[in-house]
Amino acid sequence: MLSPANANPGTDAIVLTGGSAWGMDVGVGAMHWLEDRKDVGIPIVPGAVIYDIGRGGDDTARPTADWGYRAMDAAKDGPVRQGTVGAGTGALTGNGTLKGGVGTASVELDDGTVVGALVVVNALGSTVNPKDCTLYGAELGLGQEFAGLRKPSPAECGPLGGTAQDRNTTIAVVATSASMENAAATRMAAAAQDGLARAINPAHTLHDGDTVFAVATGTGRRLANNDPDDVPALARIGAAAADTVSRAVAHAMLAATSARQYESYCDTYPSACANLQRHRAGRGGA
């Protein structure tokens, strides 16, 4: 339905959730909210779900349509909670060795265009460089975005191991304040997938269902792939989308907290996070 070859006028909401295939009920709840509160006859609500069933200890623990309805009710402007929350509650990375979660990041380009990303990191691959146990995505930090983050001590940096090769999927939304035709937004989503590959290794495996939605919120003339005058702007936005997704992955790992037997990055490498400065999401980071 979202293909640029089709006559899709846009979406009313996008759902990112946990619960494996059962989580798709959350999108139905969002649709009912749009019908009840916004008088939308047939709401267009695409969504994606991470494969996390059973991570809470019970395979029958699942989100329902009511969760989606209540999430729409609770939605508001302002910083997004990150880490072990929402769709990231049951997220893991690196063959099940480290806690994943929700992460965000944004950037304002020189012309004032804003590009932001929200990602739920639940990957087979690792977000940690095995050479020094640093986070791949943190290397793209802007200014003091990851101020205080350090390379872990050699004593902490050992092989993580892990053998859990199922129940993965990293999902994300990238958004820009620019106006775009559907084909250009699709291209931005493809560029954003490169951001996953920079922050997670390996990415896009047969055990992952990596999915990125792209949203252009601007008004006025829409940037188009087939307009040579628009190509430079689209290239800058696409590059920013990829970098922003990578940074969001790093924020998800740093904000995650240990749960049950699953340890977070900062609990596994405490020397790396001992001086980490936590601050709100902004144009330069999260």
Coordinates of C-alpha atoms in Angstrom, one line a residue:
M1 CA 0.0 0.0 0.0
L2 CA 2.9 2.4 0.7
S3 CA 4.6 1.7 -2.6
P4 CA 5.2 4.9 -4.6
A5 CA 3.6 3.1 -7.5
N6 CA 0.2 3.3 -5.8
A7 CA -2.1 6.1 -5.0
N8 CA -1.5 6.4 -1.3
P9 CA -2.4 9.9 0.0
G10 CA -0.5 9.4 3.3
T11 CA -0.9 7.7 6.7
D12 CA -2.8 8.6 9.8
A13 CA -0.5 6.9 12.2
I14 CA 2.4 4.4 12.4
V15 CA 2.7 1.7 15.0
L16 CA 5.9 0.2 16.4
T17 CA 5.2 -2.5 19.0
G18 CA 6.3 -5.7 20.6
G19 CA 4.4 -9.0 20.8
S20 CA 5.5 -10.7 17.7
A21 CA 2.7 -11.3 15.2
W22 CA 0.2 -10.9 18.0
G23 CA 1.3 -7.3 18.4
M24 CA -0.5 -6.3 15.2
D25 CA -3.6 -6.0 17.4
V26 CA -2.1 -2.7 18.6
G27 CA -2.6 -1.2 15.2
V28 CA -6.3 -2.0 15.3
G29 CA -6.6 -0.1 18.5
A30 CA -4.9 2.9 17.0
M31 CA -7.4 2.7 14.1
H32 CA -10.3 2.7 16.5
W33 CA -8.9 5.7 18.3
L34 CA -8.6 7.6 15.0
E35 CA -12.2 6.7 14.1
D36 CA -13.5 7.7 17.5
R37 CA -11.5 10.8 18.2
K38 CA -10.6 12.1 14.7
D39 CA -13.6 10.9 12.7
V40 CA -11.4 9.1 10.2
G41 CA -13.5 6.6 8.3
I42 CA -10.9 4.1 7.2
P43 CA -7.7 5.0 9.1
I44 CA -4.4 4.1 7.3
V45 CA -2.1 2.7 10.0
P46 CA 0.9 0.8 8.9
G47 CA 3.0 -0.9 11.5
A48 CA 5.8 -3.2 12.4
V49 CA 6.4 -5.6 15.3
I50 CA 9.6 -6.9 16.9
Y51 CA 9.9 -10.7 17.5
D52 CA 10.1 -10.8 21.3
I53 CA 7.3 -13.2 22.5
G54 CA 8.2 -14.9 25.7
R55 CA 10.9 -12.5 26.8
G56 CA 8.7 -11.6 29.8
G57 CA 8.6 -15.2 30.9
D58 CA 5.1 -16.0 29.4
D59 CA 4.4 -16.8 25.8
T60 CA 0.8 -15.7 26.3
A61 CA 1.7 -12.2 27.5
R62 CA 0.8 -10.0 24.6
P63 CA -0.2 -6.5 23.8
T64 CA -3.8 -6.0 22.8
A65 CA -5.8 -3.5 20.7
D66 CA -6.6 -1.6 23.9
W67 CA -2.9 -0.9 24.3
G68 CA -2.9 0.8 20.9
Y69 CA -6.0 2.9 21.9
R70 CA -4.4 4.0 25.2
A71 CA -1.1 4.8 23.5
M72 CA -2.8 7.1 21.1
D73 CA -4.6 8.8 24.1
A74 CA -1.3 9.2 25.8
A75 CA 0.7 10.6 22.9
K76 CA 2.0 14.1 23.4
D77 CA 4.7 16.4 22.2
G78 CA 8.1 16.4 24.0
P79 CA 11.0 14.0 24.6
V80 CA 10.4 10.4 23.9
R81 CA 11.1 7.9 26.7
Q82 CA 14.0 5.6 25.7
G83 CA 15.5 2.3 26.7
T84 CA 13.5 -0.6 28.2
V85 CA 10.1 0.9 27.5
G86 CA 7.2 0.4 25.1
A87 CA 8.2 -1.7 22.1
G88 CA 11.7 -2.0 23.4
T89 CA 10.8 -3.7 26.7
G90 CA 11.6 -7.2 25.3
A91 CA 14.3 -6.2 22.9
L92 CA 17.7 -7.9 22.8
T93 CA 20.8 -7.7 20.6
G94 CA 23.9 -9.7 19.8
N95 CA 22.5 -13.2 19.8
G96 CA 20.5 -12.4 22.9
T97 CA 23.5 -11.2 24.9
L98 CA 22.7 -7.5 25.6
K99 CA 19.5 -5.6 26.3
G100 CA 18.2 -3.5 23.4
G101 CA 15.4 -1.0 23.5
V102 CA 14.0 2.3 22.1
G103 CA 16.3 5.1 21.0
T104 CA 15.9 8.4 19.3
A105 CA 18.1 11.1 17.7
S106 CA 17.7 14.1 15.4
V107 CA 19.6 16.7 13.5
E108 CA 18.9 20.1 12.0
L109 CA 20.6 20.6 8.7
D110 CA 22.2 23.9 7.6
D111 CA 19.0 24.9 5.7
G112 CA 16.8 24.3 8.7
T113 CA 15.5 20.9 7.6
V114 CA 15.1 18.6 10.5
V115 CA 15.6 14.8 10.3
G116 CA 14.7 12.6 13.2
A117 CA 14.6 8.9 14.0
L118 CA 13.0 6.5 16.5
V119 CA 14.3 3.0 16.5
V120 CA 13.5 -0.2 18.4
V121 CA 16.7 -2.3 18.5
N122 CA 16.1 -6.0 18.6
A123 CA 18.8 -7.4 16.4
L124 CA 20.6 -10.7 15.9
G125 CA 23.8 -8.7 15.2
S126 CA 25.8 -6.8 17.8
T127 CA 25.9 -3.1 18.4
V128 CA 29.3 -3.5 20.1
N129 CA 32.6 -3.4 18.2
P130 CA 34.5 -6.6 19.4
K131 CA 37.8 -4.8 19.1
D132 CA 37.3 -2.4 22.0
C133 CA 33.6 -3.0 23.1
T134 CA 32.6 0.5 22.0
L135 CA 29.2 1.2 20.4
Y136 CA 29.4 1.4 16.6
G137 CA 26.6 4.1 16.5
A138 CA 28.3 6.4 19.0
E139 CA 31.1 7.1 16.6
L140 CA 28.7 9.3 14.6
G141 CA 27.7 11.4 17.6
L142 CA 27.3 15.2 17.1
G143 CA 29.1 17.6 19.4
Q144 CA 28.7 16.5 23.1
E145 CA 25.9 14.1 22.2
F146 CA 27.7 11.2 24.0
A147 CA 29.6 13.3 26.4
G148 CA 31.3 11.2 29.1
L149 CA 31.0 7.9 27.2
R150 CA 34.3 6.1 27.3
K151 CA 36.0 3.0 25.9
P152 CA 35.4 0.1 28.3
S153 CA 38.4 -1.1 30.3
P154 CA 40.2 -4.1 28.9
A155 CA 39.2 -6.1 31.9
E156 CA 35.5 -5.7 31.0
C157 CA 35.9 -6.1 27.2
G158 CA 35.6 -9.8 26.6
P159 CA 33.6 -12.0 24.1
L160 CA 29.9 -11.8 24.7
G161 CA 29.1 -15.2 23.2
G162 CA 25.4 -15.9 22.8
T163 CA 23.6 -18.5 20.7
A164 CA 20.0 -17.2 20.5
Q165 CA 19.5 -16.8 16.7
D166 CA 15.8 -16.4 16.6
R167 CA 13.4 -13.7 17.7
N168 CA 14.9 -10.6 16.1
T169 CA 13.7 -7.6 14.2
T170 CA 14.8 -3.9 14.3
I171 CA 12.2 -1.4 13.4
A172 CA 12.3 2.3 13.0
V173 CA 10.6 5.5 11.7
V174 CA 12.6 8.3 10.1
A175 CA 10.9 11.7 9.6
T176 CA 11.9 14.9 8.0
S177 CA 10.3 18.4 8.1
A178 CA 10.8 18.6 4.3
S179 CA 8.0 17.9 1.8
M180 CA 8.5 14.8 -0.4
E181 CA 6.8 12.8 -3.0
N182 CA 6.3 9.1 -2.1
A183 CA 9.2 7.9 -4.2
A184 CA 11.6 10.3 -2.5
A185 CA 10.3 9.2 1.0
T186 CA 10.9 5.6 -0.1
R187 CA 14.4 6.5 -1.0
M188 CA 14.9 8.0 2.4
A189 CA 13.8 4.8 4.0
A190 CA 16.3 2.9 2.0
A191 CA 19.1 5.2 3.0
A192 CA 18.0 4.9 6.7
Q193 CA 18.5 1.1 6.4
D194 CA 22.2 1.9 5.9
G195 CA 22.2 3.5 9.3
L196 CA 21.2 0.1 10.8
A197 CA 24.1 -1.5 9.0
R198 CA 26.6 1.0 10.4
A199 CA 25.4 0.5 14.0
I200 CA 24.6 -3.2 14.0
N201 CA 26.9 -6.0 12.7
P202 CA 25.7 -8.1 11.0
A203 CA 22.5 -6.4 9.9
H204 CA 19.7 -7.5 7.6
T205 CA 20.3 -11.2 8.2
L206 CA 17.8 -14.0 7.4
H207 CA 17.0 -14.0 11.1
D208 CA 16.0 -10.3 11.1
G209 CA 13.0 -8.5 9.8
D210 CA 14.4 -5.0 9.7
T211 CA 11.8 -2.5 8.7
V212 CA 12.1 1.3 8.3
F213 CA 9.2 3.7 7.7
A214 CA 9.8 7.2 6.3
V215 CA 7.7 10.2 6.8
A216 CA 7.8 13.7 5.3
T217 CA 5.8 16.2 7.2
G218 CA 6.4 19.4 5.3
T219 CA 4.0 21.3 3.1
G220 CA 4.4 23.1 -0.2
R221 CA 6.2 21.7 -3.3
R222 CA 7.3 18.2 -2.8
L223 CA 10.9 17.1 -3.4
A224 CA 11.1 14.6 -6.2
N225 CA 13.7 12.0 -7.2
N226 CA 13.3 12.9 -10.9
D227 CA 13.9 16.6 -10.5
P228 CA 17.6 17.3 -10.9
D229 CA 17.2 20.5 -8.8
D230 CA 16.0 18.4 -5.9
V231 CA 18.8 15.8 -5.9
P232 CA 21.3 17.7 -3.7
A233 CA 18.7 18.2 -1.0
L234 CA 17.5 14.7 -1.1
A235 CA 21.1 13.4 -0.9
R236 CA 21.7 15.5 2.2
I237 CA 18.4 14.3 3.8
G238 CA 19.1 10.7 3.0
A239 CA 22.6 10.9 4.5
A240 CA 21.3 12.5 7.6
A241 CA 18.6 9.8 7.9
A242 CA 21.2 7.1 7.9
D243 CA 23.5 8.8 10.5
T244 CA 20.5 9.7 12.7
V245 CA 19.3 6.0 12.8
S246 CA 22.8 4.9 13.7
R247 CA 22.9 7.5 16.6
A248 CA 19.4 6.4 17.7
V249 CA 20.7 2.8 17.9
A250 CA 23.5 3.9 20.3
H251 CA 21.0 5.8 22.4
A252 CA 18.8 2.8 22.7
M253 CA 21.7 0.7 24.0
L254 CA 22.8 3.4 26.5
A255 CA 19.3 4.0 27.8
A256 CA 18.4 0.3 28.1
T257 CA 18.2 -1.1 31.6
S258 CA 18.9 -4.7 32.6
A259 CA 15.8 -6.9 32.9
R260 CA 15.6 -10.5 34.2
Q261 CA 18.7 -12.3 33.0
Y262 CA 19.4 -9.8 30.2
E263 CA 22.1 -7.2 31.0
S264 CA 22.3 -3.7 29.5
Y265 CA 25.3 -2.2 27.8
C266 CA 26.1 0.0 30.8
D267 CA 25.8 -2.8 33.3
T268 CA 28.1 -5.0 31.2
Y269 CA 30.6 -2.2 30.6
P270 CA 30.3 0.0 33.7
S271 CA 33.5 1.8 33.1
A272 CA 32.2 3.0 29.7
C273 CA 29.1 4.7 31.3
A274 CA 30.6 5.8 34.6
N275 CA 30.8 9.5 33.4
L276 CA 28.0 9.4 30.8
Q277 CA 26.0 12.6 30.8
R278 CA 22.3 11.9 30.3
H279 CA 20.4 14.6 28.5
R280 CA 17.2 15.1 26.6
A281 CA 16.6 14.5 22.9
G282 CA 17.5 17.5 20.8
R283 CA 18.9 18.7 17.5
G284 CA 22.3 17.2 18.4
G285 CA 21.3 14.0 20.1
A286 CA 19.2 12.3 22.7

